[in-house]
Amino acid sequence: MAVHAPVAPDSRAVAPAGPPNKAYHLVSRQAHPQDTVVQVGGASFGDGHFAVIAGPCAVESRGQLLEVAHAVREAGAAMLRGGAYKPRTSPYDFQGLGEAALELLALAREETGLPVVTEVMDSEDVALVARYADMLQIGARSMSSFRLLQKVAATGKPVLLKRGYQASIREWLLSAEYLLAAGNSQVVLCERGMRTPDSEFTRNTLDLTAIALAHLETHLPVIADPSHGTGRADLVPIMSCAAVTAGADGLLLEVHSDPATALCDGKQSLTAAAFQALCRRLPAYVEMRG
Ligand code: PEP
Ligand code: MN
């Protein structure tokens, strides 16, 4: 009978201590237990800091943008949003004003003092958009455009990373990992709703679980976009409060002075008055967060 000598512990293959490292290890709390704070001008997200980003879906004109920008600043927004390049499902829908919109965003920042965030859709536009914007938005449809993520990260500007509407939480965090691996850790995650079986009533289903779960998995701030997340202005206030209760570090909200005539996403856009009313309700929910 063969006798096997006991194997000395130091001759075995070394097993990792604890659970294996996550594929998104830079984004993971394992590597970085402390919450990251992302600061864009006077707006801070994460580790107890909360900020509201508001503005129109798309920049339509000088008058439209300036009117909304002043209104949201008065109501308490800390950042202005506005699309210059719009990812529209139909090529016949309004595509955005491009560089002219970027110039208007810069003007609105000058007038209100609010830092601006706008989407960059194409690698070719990254340098141009980064010249004007304080934060670059990666839209839901671009979450998996990995070369775009790398190029955006390389600008050094803070990044707002939307979750794809059919993306798993793991895929979302791996897209964030692309940004961190490219040397940019100023990343805010944004849950904006998933494709829904209930499209008769809502445009998307805002995934509140993803907000809470992302906080467990990652040190990055997580905000919610209840405008795209529901597609309905009458649901935006209550779902904003729900998202904050689930732990959101901020909100991204579409506001238009006349939603009925908006060139893009009017149905989900709050009026200035509705936005102001919501901003009065939010502090109680922000305080209640665990
Ligand atoms: C937007 O914020 O206007 C937008 C197009 O969002 P999403 O990429 O989430 O559809
Ligand atoms: Mn929109």
Coordinates of N, CA and C in Angstrom, one line a residue, residues 83-263:
G83 N -29.0 68.5 -23.0 CA -28.4 67.7 -24.1 C -28.1 68.6 -25.3
A84 N -26.8 68.4 -25.7 CA -26.4 69.1 -27.0 C -26.4 68.1 -28.1
Y85 N -26.1 66.8 -27.8 CA -26.1 65.7 -28.8 C -27.1 64.7 -28.2
K86 N -28.2 64.5 -28.9 CA -29.3 63.6 -28.3 C -29.3 62.3 -29.0
P87 N -29.3 61.2 -28.2 CA -29.4 59.9 -28.7 C -30.8 59.5 -29.0
R88 N -31.4 59.8 -30.1 CA -32.8 59.6 -30.4 C -33.0 58.2 -31.1
T89 N -34.0 57.6 -30.8 CA -34.3 56.3 -31.4 C -34.6 56.4 -32.9
S90 N -35.3 57.5 -33.2 CA -35.5 57.8 -34.7 C -34.6 58.8 -35.2
P91 N -34.0 58.6 -36.4 CA -33.1 59.6 -37.0 C -33.9 60.8 -37.4
Y92 N -35.2 60.8 -37.4 CA -36.0 61.9 -37.8 C -36.4 62.9 -36.7
D93 N -36.1 62.4 -35.4 CA -36.4 63.2 -34.3 C -35.2 64.2 -34.1
F94 N -35.5 65.3 -33.3 CA -34.6 66.4 -33.0 C -33.3 65.8 -32.4
Q95 N -32.2 66.1 -33.0 CA -30.9 65.4 -32.7 C -30.0 66.3 -31.7
G96 N -30.5 67.5 -31.4 CA -29.7 68.4 -30.6 C -29.0 69.4 -31.4
L97 N -28.6 70.6 -30.8 CA -28.0 71.7 -31.5 C -26.5 71.6 -31.6
G98 N -25.9 70.5 -31.0 CA -24.5 70.3 -31.1 C -23.7 71.5 -30.5
E99 N -22.6 72.0 -31.2 CA -21.7 73.0 -30.6 C -22.5 74.2 -30.1
A100 N -23.5 74.6 -30.9 CA -24.3 75.8 -30.5 C -24.9 75.6 -29.1
A101 N -25.3 74.4 -28.8 CA -25.9 74.1 -27.5 C -24.8 74.1 -26.4
L102 N -23.6 73.7 -26.8 CA -22.5 73.7 -25.8 C -22.2 75.2 -25.4
E103 N -22.3 76.1 -26.4 CA -22.0 77.5 -26.2 C -23.1 78.1 -25.2
L104 N -24.3 77.6 -25.5 CA -25.4 78.1 -24.6 C -25.3 77.6 -23.2
L105 N -24.8 76.4 -23.0 CA -24.6 75.8 -21.7 C -23.5 76.6 -21.0
A106 N -22.5 77.0 -21.7 CA -21.4 77.8 -21.1 C -22.0 79.2 -20.7
L107 N -22.8 79.7 -21.5 CA -23.5 81.0 -21.1 C -24.3 80.9 -19.9
A108 N -25.1 79.8 -19.8 CA -26.0 79.5 -18.7 C -25.1 79.4 -17.4
R109 N -24.0 78.7 -17.5 CA -23.1 78.6 -16.4 C -22.6 79.9 -15.9
E110 N -22.3 80.8 -16.9 CA -21.8 82.1 -16.6 C -22.8 82.9 -15.8
E111 N -24.1 82.8 -16.3 CA -25.2 83.6 -15.7 C -25.6 83.1 -14.3
T112 N -25.6 81.8 -14.1 CA -26.1 81.2 -12.9 C -25.1 80.7 -11.9
G113 N -23.9 80.5 -12.4 CA -22.8 79.9 -11.6 C -23.0 78.4 -11.4
L114 N -24.0 77.7 -12.1 CA -24.1 76.3 -12.0 C -23.2 75.6 -12.9
P115 N -22.4 74.5 -12.4 CA -21.7 73.7 -13.3 C -22.6 72.9 -14.2
V116 N -22.1 72.5 -15.4 CA -23.0 71.9 -16.4 C -22.5 70.4 -16.7
V117 N -23.5 69.6 -16.9 CA -23.3 68.2 -17.4 C -24.0 68.0 -18.7
T118 N -23.3 67.4 -19.7 CA -24.0 67.1 -21.0 C -23.4 65.8 -21.5
E119 N -24.2 65.2 -22.4 CA -23.8 63.9 -22.9 C -22.8 64.0 -24.1
V120 N -21.9 63.1 -24.0 CA -21.0 62.9 -25.2 C -21.3 61.5 -25.8
M121 N -21.7 61.5 -27.1 CA -22.1 60.3 -27.7 C -21.1 59.6 -28.5
D122 N -20.1 60.4 -29.0 CA -19.2 59.9 -30.0 C -17.7 60.2 -29.6
S123 N -16.8 59.3 -29.8 CA -15.4 59.6 -29.5 C -14.9 60.8 -30.2
E124 N -15.4 61.1 -31.4 CA -14.9 62.3 -32.1 C -15.3 63.6 -31.4
D125 N -16.3 63.6 -30.6 CA -16.8 64.8 -30.0 C -16.2 65.1 -28.6
V126 N -15.4 64.1 -28.1 CA -15.0 64.1 -26.6 C -14.2 65.4 -26.3
A127 N -13.3 65.8 -27.2 CA -12.4 67.0 -26.9 C -13.3 68.2 -26.9
L128 N -14.2 68.3 -27.8 CA -15.0 69.5 -28.0 C -16.0 69.6 -26.7
V129 N -16.6 68.5 -26.4 CA -17.6 68.6 -25.3 C -16.8 68.9 -24.0
A130 N -15.6 68.3 -23.8 CA -14.9 68.5 -22.6 C -14.4 70.0 -22.5
R131 N -14.3 70.7 -23.6 CA -13.9 72.1 -23.5 C -15.0 72.9 -22.8
Y132 N -16.2 72.5 -23.0 CA -17.4 73.3 -22.5 C -17.9 72.8 -21.1
A133 N -18.0 71.4 -21.0 CA -18.8 70.9 -19.9 C -17.9 70.7 -18.6
D134 N -18.5 70.7 -17.5 CA -17.8 70.5 -16.2 C -17.8 69.0 -15.9
M135 N -18.8 68.3 -16.4 CA -18.9 66.8 -16.2 C -19.5 66.2 -17.5
L136 N -19.0 65.0 -17.9 CA -19.4 64.4 -19.1 C -20.3 63.2 -18.8
Q137 N -21.4 63.2 -19.5 CA -22.4 62.1 -19.3 C -22.3 61.1 -20.4
I138 N -22.2 59.8 -19.9 CA -22.3 58.7 -20.8 C -23.7 58.2 -20.7
G139 N -24.4 58.2 -21.8 CA -25.8 57.8 -21.9 C -26.0 56.3 -21.8
A140 N -27.3 56.0 -21.5 CA -27.6 54.5 -21.3 C -27.3 53.7 -22.6
R141 N -27.4 54.3 -23.7 CA -27.1 53.6 -25.0 C -25.7 53.4 -25.2
S142 N -24.8 54.2 -24.5 CA -23.4 54.2 -24.7 C -22.6 53.5 -23.6
M143 N -23.4 53.0 -22.6 CA -22.7 52.4 -21.5 C -21.6 51.3 -21.8
S144 N -21.9 50.6 -22.9 CA -21.0 49.6 -23.3 C -20.1 50.0 -24.5
S145 N -20.0 51.3 -24.8 CA -19.0 51.8 -25.8 C -17.7 52.0 -25.1
F146 N -16.9 50.9 -25.0 CA -15.7 50.9 -24.2 C -14.7 51.9 -24.6
R147 N -14.5 52.0 -25.9 CA -13.5 53.0 -26.4 C -13.9 54.4 -26.0
L148 N -15.2 54.7 -26.1 CA -15.7 56.0 -25.7 C -15.4 56.2 -24.2
L149 N -15.7 55.2 -23.4 CA -15.4 55.3 -21.9 C -14.0 55.7 -21.7
Q150 N -13.1 55.0 -22.4 CA -11.6 55.3 -22.2 C -11.3 56.7 -22.6
K151 N -11.8 57.1 -23.7 CA -11.5 58.5 -24.2 C -12.1 59.6 -23.2
V152 N -13.3 59.3 -22.7 CA -13.9 60.3 -21.8 C -13.1 60.3 -20.5
A153 N -12.7 59.1 -20.0 CA -11.9 59.0 -18.7 C -10.7 59.9 -18.9
A154 N -10.0 59.8 -20.0 CA -8.7 60.4 -20.2 C -8.8 62.0 -20.2
T155 N -10.0 62.5 -20.3 CA -10.1 64.0 -20.2 C -9.9 64.5 -18.8
G156 N -10.0 63.6 -17.8 CA -9.9 63.9 -16.4 C -11.1 64.6 -15.8
K157 N -12.1 64.8 -16.6 CA -13.4 65.5 -16.1 C -14.2 64.4 -15.4
P158 N -15.0 64.9 -14.4 CA -15.9 63.9 -13.7 C -16.9 63.3 -14.7
V159 N -17.3 62.1 -14.5 CA -18.1 61.4 -15.5 C -19.4 60.9 -14.8
L160 N -20.5 61.1 -15.5 CA -21.8 60.6 -15.0 C -22.1 59.4 -15.9
L161 N -22.1 58.2 -15.3 CA -22.3 57.0 -16.1 C -23.7 56.4 -15.9
K162 N -24.5 56.5 -16.9 CA -25.9 56.0 -16.9 C -25.8 54.5 -17.0
R163 N -26.7 53.8 -16.4 CA -26.9 52.3 -16.6 C -27.7 52.1 -17.8
G164 N -27.2 51.2 -18.7 CA -27.9 50.8 -19.8 C -29.3 50.2 -19.5
Y165 N -30.3 50.4 -20.3 CA -31.6 50.0 -19.9 C -31.9 48.5 -19.9
Q166 N -30.9 47.8 -20.4 CA -31.0 46.3 -20.3 C -29.7 45.7 -19.7
A167 N -28.9 46.6 -19.1 CA -27.6 46.1 -18.5 C -27.8 45.6 -17.1
S168 N -27.1 44.5 -16.8 CA -27.1 44.0 -15.4 C -26.2 45.0 -14.6
I169 N -26.4 44.8 -13.3 CA -25.6 45.7 -12.4 C -24.1 45.4 -12.5
R170 N -23.8 44.1 -12.7 CA -22.4 43.7 -12.9 C -21.8 44.4 -14.2
E171 N -22.6 44.4 -15.3 CA -22.1 45.1 -16.5 C -21.9 46.6 -16.3
W172 N -22.8 47.2 -15.6 CA -22.8 48.6 -15.2 C -21.5 48.9 -14.4
L173 N -21.2 48.1 -13.4 CA -20.0 48.3 -12.6 C -18.7 48.0 -13.4
L174 N -18.8 47.1 -14.3 CA -17.6 46.9 -15.2 C -17.4 48.0 -16.1
S175 N -18.4 48.7 -16.6 CA -18.2 49.9 -17.4 C -17.6 51.0 -16.5
A176 N -18.0 51.1 -15.3 CA -17.3 52.1 -14.4 C -15.9 51.7 -14.2
E177 N -15.6 50.4 -14.1 CA -14.2 49.9 -14.0 C -13.4 50.4 -15.2
Y178 N -13.9 50.4 -16.4 CA -13.2 51.0 -17.5 C -12.7 52.4 -17.2
L179 N -13.6 53.2 -16.6 CA -13.2 54.6 -16.3 C -12.1 54.7 -15.3
L180 N -12.3 53.9 -14.2 CA -11.2 53.9 -13.2 C -9.9 53.3 -13.7
A181 N -10.0 52.2 -14.5 CA -8.8 51.6 -15.0 C -8.1 52.6 -15.9
A182 N -8.8 53.5 -16.5 CA -8.2 54.5 -17.4 C -7.7 55.7 -16.6
G183 N -7.8 55.6 -15.3 CA -7.2 56.6 -14.5 C -8.1 57.7 -13.9
N184 N -9.4 57.5 -14.1 CA -10.4 58.5 -13.7 C -11.3 58.0 -12.6
S185 N -11.2 58.4 -11.4 CA -12.1 57.8 -10.3 C -13.2 58.8 -10.0
Q186 N -13.3 59.9 -10.7 CA -14.4 60.9 -10.5 C -15.6 60.4 -11.2
V187 N -16.2 59.4 -10.7 CA -17.3 58.7 -11.5 C -18.6 58.7 -10.6
V188 N -19.7 59.2 -11.1 CA -21.0 59.1 -10.5 C -21.8 58.1 -11.3
L189 N -22.4 57.1 -10.6 CA -23.3 56.1 -11.3 C -24.7 56.7 -11.3
C190 N -25.4 56.4 -12.4 CA -26.8 56.9 -12.4 C -27.8 55.8 -12.9
E191 N -28.7 55.4 -12.0 CA -29.8 54.5 -12.4 C -30.9 55.2 -13.1
R192 N -31.2 54.8 -14.3 CA -32.2 55.6 -15.1 C -33.4 54.8 -15.6
G193 N -33.6 53.6 -15.0 CA -34.7 52.8 -15.4 C -34.4 51.7 -16.4
M194 N -35.1 50.6 -16.2 CA -34.9 49.4 -17.1 C -36.1 49.3 -18.0
R195 N -35.9 48.6 -19.1 CA -37.0 48.4 -20.0 C -38.1 47.6 -19.3
T196 N -39.3 48.0 -19.5 CA -40.4 47.5 -18.7 C -41.4 46.7 -19.5
P197 N -42.1 45.7 -18.9 CA -43.2 45.0 -19.6 C -44.4 45.9 -19.5
D198 N -44.4 47.0 -18.7 CA -45.6 47.8 -18.5 C -45.6 49.0 -19.3
S199 N -45.2 49.0 -20.6 CA -45.0 50.2 -21.3 C -46.3 51.0 -21.6
E200 N -47.4 50.3 -21.3 CA -48.6 51.1 -21.5 C -48.7 52.2 -20.5
F201 N -48.1 52.0 -19.3 CA -48.2 53.0 -18.3 C -46.9 53.8 -18.0
T202 N -45.8 53.1 -18.2 CA -44.5 53.8 -17.9 C -43.5 53.5 -19.0
R203 N -42.5 54.4 -19.1 CA -41.5 54.3 -20.1 C -40.5 53.2 -19.7
N204 N -40.1 53.3 -18.4 CA -39.1 52.3 -17.9 C -39.5 52.0 -16.4
T205 N -38.8 51.1 -15.8 CA -39.0 50.8 -14.4 C -37.7 51.2 -13.7
L206 N -37.9 52.2 -12.8 CA -36.7 52.7 -12.0 C -36.3 51.6 -11.0
D207 N -35.1 51.1 -11.1 CA -34.6 50.0 -10.3 C -34.1 50.5 -9.0
L208 N -34.9 50.6 -8.0 CA -34.5 51.1 -6.7 C -33.5 50.1 -6.0
T209 N -33.7 48.8 -6.3 CA -32.8 47.8 -5.7 C -31.4 48.1 -6.2
A210 N -31.2 48.4 -7.4 CA -29.9 48.7 -8.0 C -29.2 49.8 -7.3
I211 N -30.0 50.8 -6.8 CA -29.3 51.9 -6.1 C -28.8 51.4 -4.8
A212 N -29.6 50.7 -4.0 CA -29.2 50.2 -2.7 C -28.0 49.2 -2.9
L213 N -28.1 48.3 -3.9 CA -27.1 47.3 -4.2 C -25.8 47.9 -4.6
A214 N -25.9 48.9 -5.5 CA -24.6 49.5 -5.9 C -23.9 50.1 -4.8
H215 N -24.6 50.6 -3.8 CA -23.9 51.2 -2.6 C -23.2 50.1 -1.8
L216 N -23.8 48.9 -1.8 CA -23.1 47.8 -1.1 C -21.8 47.4 -1.8
E217 N -21.9 47.4 -3.1 CA -20.8 46.8 -3.9 C -19.7 47.8 -4.2
T218 N -20.0 49.1 -4.2 CA -19.0 50.1 -4.7 C -18.9 51.3 -3.8
H219 N -17.8 52.0 -3.9 CA -17.6 53.2 -3.1 C -18.0 54.4 -3.9
L220 N -18.4 54.2 -5.1 CA -18.8 55.4 -6.0 C -20.1 55.9 -5.6
P221 N -20.4 57.2 -5.8 CA -21.7 57.8 -5.5 C -22.7 57.2 -6.6
V222 N -23.9 57.1 -6.2 CA -25.0 56.6 -7.0 C -26.2 57.6 -7.0
I223 N -26.6 58.1 -8.2 CA -27.7 59.0 -8.2 C -28.8 58.3 -9.1
A224 N -30.0 58.9 -9.0 CA -31.2 58.3 -9.8 C -31.7 59.4 -10.7
D225 N -32.3 58.9 -11.8 CA -32.9 59.7 -12.8 C -34.4 59.2 -13.0
P226 N -35.2 59.8 -12.1 CA -36.6 59.3 -12.2 C -37.4 59.9 -13.4
S227 N -36.8 60.8 -14.1 CA -37.5 61.3 -15.3 C -37.5 60.2 -16.4
H228 N -36.3 59.7 -16.8 CA -36.3 58.6 -17.7 C -36.7 57.3 -17.1
G229 N -36.5 57.3 -15.8 CA -36.9 56.0 -15.0 C -38.4 55.7 -15.0
T230 N -39.2 56.8 -15.2 CA -40.6 56.6 -15.2 C -41.2 57.0 -16.6
G231 N -40.7 58.1 -17.1 CA -41.3 58.6 -18.4 C -42.5 59.5 -18.1
R232 N -42.9 59.8 -16.9 CA -44.1 60.5 -16.5 C -43.8 61.5 -15.5
A233 N -44.1 62.8 -15.8 CA -43.9 63.9 -14.8 C -44.7 63.7 -13.5
D234 N -45.9 63.0 -13.7 CA -46.7 62.9 -12.5 C -46.2 61.8 -11.5
L235 N -45.2 61.0 -12.0 CA -44.6 60.0 -11.1 C -43.2 60.4 -10.6
V236 N -42.7 61.5 -11.2 CA -41.3 61.9 -10.9 C -41.1 62.3 -9.4
P237 N -42.1 63.1 -8.8 CA -41.8 63.5 -7.4 C -41.8 62.3 -6.5
I238 N -42.8 61.4 -6.5 CA -42.8 60.4 -5.6 C -41.6 59.4 -5.8
M239 N -41.2 59.1 -7.0 CA -40.1 58.2 -7.3 C -38.8 58.9 -6.9
S240 N -38.7 60.2 -7.0 CA -37.5 60.9 -6.5 C -37.4 60.7 -5.0
C241 N -38.5 60.8 -4.3 CA -38.4 60.6 -2.8 C -38.1 59.1 -2.5
A242 N -38.6 58.2 -3.3 CA -38.3 56.8 -3.1 C -36.8 56.5 -3.4
A243 N -36.3 57.1 -4.4 CA -34.9 56.9 -4.8 C -33.9 57.4 -3.7
V244 N -34.3 58.6 -3.1 CA -33.5 59.1 -2.0 C -33.6 58.2 -0.8
T245 N -34.8 57.7 -0.6 CA -34.9 56.8 0.6 C -34.1 55.5 0.4
A246 N -34.0 55.1 -0.9 CA -33.1 53.9 -1.2 C -31.6 54.2 -1.1
G247 N -31.3 55.5 -0.9 CA -29.9 55.8 -0.7 C -29.3 56.7 -1.8
A248 N -30.0 57.2 -2.7 CA -29.4 57.9 -3.8 C -28.7 59.1 -3.3
D249 N -27.5 59.4 -3.9 CA -26.7 60.5 -3.5 C -27.0 61.8 -4.3
G250 N -28.0 61.7 -5.1 CA -28.4 62.8 -5.9 C -29.5 62.4 -6.9
L251 N -30.0 63.4 -7.6 CA -31.1 63.2 -8.6 C -30.7 63.9 -9.8
L252 N -31.1 63.3 -11.0 CA -31.0 64.0 -12.3 C -32.4 64.2 -12.8
L253 N -32.9 65.4 -12.9 CA -34.3 65.7 -13.2 C -34.4 66.6 -14.5
E254 N -35.4 66.2 -15.3 CA -35.7 67.0 -16.5 C -36.7 68.1 -16.1
V255 N -36.4 69.3 -16.5 CA -37.3 70.4 -16.2 C -37.4 71.3 -17.4
H256 N -38.7 71.7 -17.7 CA -38.9 72.5 -18.9 C -39.9 73.6 -18.6
S257 N -39.8 74.8 -19.1 CA -40.7 75.9 -18.7 C -42.1 75.6 -19.4
D258 N -42.1 74.9 -20.5 CA -43.4 74.6 -21.1 C -43.3 73.1 -21.7
P259 N -43.5 72.1 -20.8 CA -43.2 70.7 -21.2 C -44.1 70.3 -22.5
A260 N -45.2 70.9 -22.7 CA -46.1 70.6 -23.8 C -45.4 70.9 -25.2
T261 N -44.5 71.9 -25.2 CA -43.9 72.2 -26.4 C -42.4 71.7 -26.5
A262 N -42.0 71.0 -25.5 CA -40.6 70.5 -25.5 C -40.3 69.7 -26.8
L263 N -39.1 69.8 -27.3 CA -38.7 69.1 -28.5 C -38.3 67.7 -28.2

